[in-house]
Amino acid sequence: MQWVIDEDIRETLAERGEVFTVELTRICASGGCSCMDIYYPVLRPGLPDQPEYYLTGQAEGFTIHYPRVLQLIDADQPAQVKKAGRWSNGEFDVENVRVL
């Protein structure tokens, strides 16, 4: 999977290290019914806890570990790490990806 990191957050990421993991955070979207849960990708510094479930990508000198179940929405575009939007669950958003 190709990755790109927005230029305006590279310095912030560099202060936290060179290795990051995309984790899937569960958001209960329907008041408890597990069939409606949403998994939101969140970027955090460091290695994955269970590396056997992750693949590895490179972008602008950073290493990004991401879950094997993550795929590109648009195969012609890279996964993009950018500053989180107003309604995000983390500090950085990962766009153009979805869970299989």
Coordinates of C-alpha atoms in Angstrom, one line a residue:
M1 CA 0.0 0.0 0.0
Q2 CA 1.3 3.4 -0.9
W3 CA 1.4 6.1 1.8
V4 CA 1.7 9.9 1.8
I5 CA 2.0 12.2 4.8
D6 CA 0.8 15.8 4.5
E7 CA 3.8 18.2 4.6
D8 CA 2.2 20.3 7.4
I9 CA 2.3 17.5 9.9
R10 CA 5.7 15.9 9.1
E11 CA 7.6 18.0 11.7
T12 CA 5.0 17.1 14.4
L13 CA 5.4 13.4 13.6
A14 CA 9.2 13.6 13.5
E15 CA 9.1 14.9 17.1
R16 CA 7.4 11.7 18.1
G17 CA 9.6 9.3 16.2
E18 CA 10.0 7.5 12.9
V19 CA 7.8 4.5 13.5
F20 CA 4.0 4.6 13.7
T21 CA 1.1 2.2 13.9
V22 CA -2.4 2.5 12.5
E23 CA -4.8 1.0 15.0
L24 CA -8.5 0.4 14.4
T25 CA -10.5 2.1 17.1
R26 CA -14.0 0.7 17.6
I27 CA -16.9 3.2 17.5
C28 CA -20.2 1.9 18.6
A29 CA -22.5 3.5 16.0
S30 CA -25.9 2.0 17.0
G31 CA -26.2 2.0 20.7
G32 CA -24.7 -1.4 21.3
C33 CA -25.6 -3.6 18.3
S34 CA -22.3 -5.1 17.2
C35 CA -23.5 -5.4 13.6
M36 CA -23.3 -1.6 13.2
D37 CA -19.9 -0.9 14.8
I38 CA -17.5 1.2 12.9
Y39 CA -13.7 0.9 13.0
Y40 CA -11.8 4.1 12.7
P41 CA -8.1 4.2 11.8
V42 CA -6.0 6.1 14.3
L43 CA -2.3 6.8 14.0
R44 CA -0.1 6.4 17.1
P45 CA 3.7 6.4 17.7
G46 CA 5.5 3.1 18.1
L47 CA 5.4 -0.5 17.0
P48 CA 2.2 -2.6 16.9
D49 CA 1.4 -4.8 19.9
Q50 CA 0.8 -7.9 17.7
P51 CA 3.1 -7.4 14.7
E52 CA 2.0 -10.6 13.0
Y53 CA -1.4 -8.9 12.1
Y54 CA 0.3 -5.9 10.5
L55 CA 1.9 -5.0 7.2
T56 CA 4.5 -2.2 6.8
G57 CA 4.7 0.8 4.5
Q58 CA 7.1 3.8 4.1
A59 CA 6.3 7.4 3.6
E60 CA 8.7 10.4 3.6
G61 CA 11.2 8.7 5.9
F62 CA 8.6 7.3 8.3
T63 CA 7.6 3.6 8.8
I64 CA 3.9 2.9 9.1
H65 CA 2.6 -0.4 10.3
Y66 CA -1.0 -1.0 9.4
P67 CA -3.5 -3.8 9.9
R68 CA -3.7 -6.5 7.3
V69 CA -7.5 -5.9 7.0
L70 CA -7.0 -2.3 5.8
Q71 CA -7.3 -1.6 2.1
L72 CA -7.4 1.4 -0.1
I73 CA -10.8 2.8 -1.1
D74 CA -9.4 4.2 -4.4
A75 CA -6.6 1.9 -5.5
D76 CA -5.2 4.7 -7.8
Q77 CA -4.5 7.0 -4.8
P78 CA -2.3 6.5 -1.7
A79 CA -3.4 6.3 1.9
Q80 CA -3.0 9.7 3.3
V81 CA -2.0 10.8 6.8
K82 CA -3.2 14.3 7.7
K83 CA -4.1 16.6 10.6
A84 CA -7.3 15.4 12.2
G85 CA -10.6 17.0 11.3
R86 CA -13.0 18.5 13.8
W87 CA -14.9 15.2 14.4
S88 CA -12.0 12.8 14.5
N89 CA -11.1 10.4 17.3
G90 CA -7.3 11.1 17.1
E91 CA -4.8 13.7 16.4
F92 CA -4.2 12.5 12.8
D93 CA -6.6 11.2 10.2
V94 CA -5.8 8.3 7.8
E95 CA -7.8 8.8 4.6
N96 CA -8.6 6.6 1.6
V97 CA -8.6 3.4 3.7
R98 CA -11.3 1.0 4.8
V99 CA -11.6 -2.2 6.7
L100 CA -12.2 -5.3 4.6

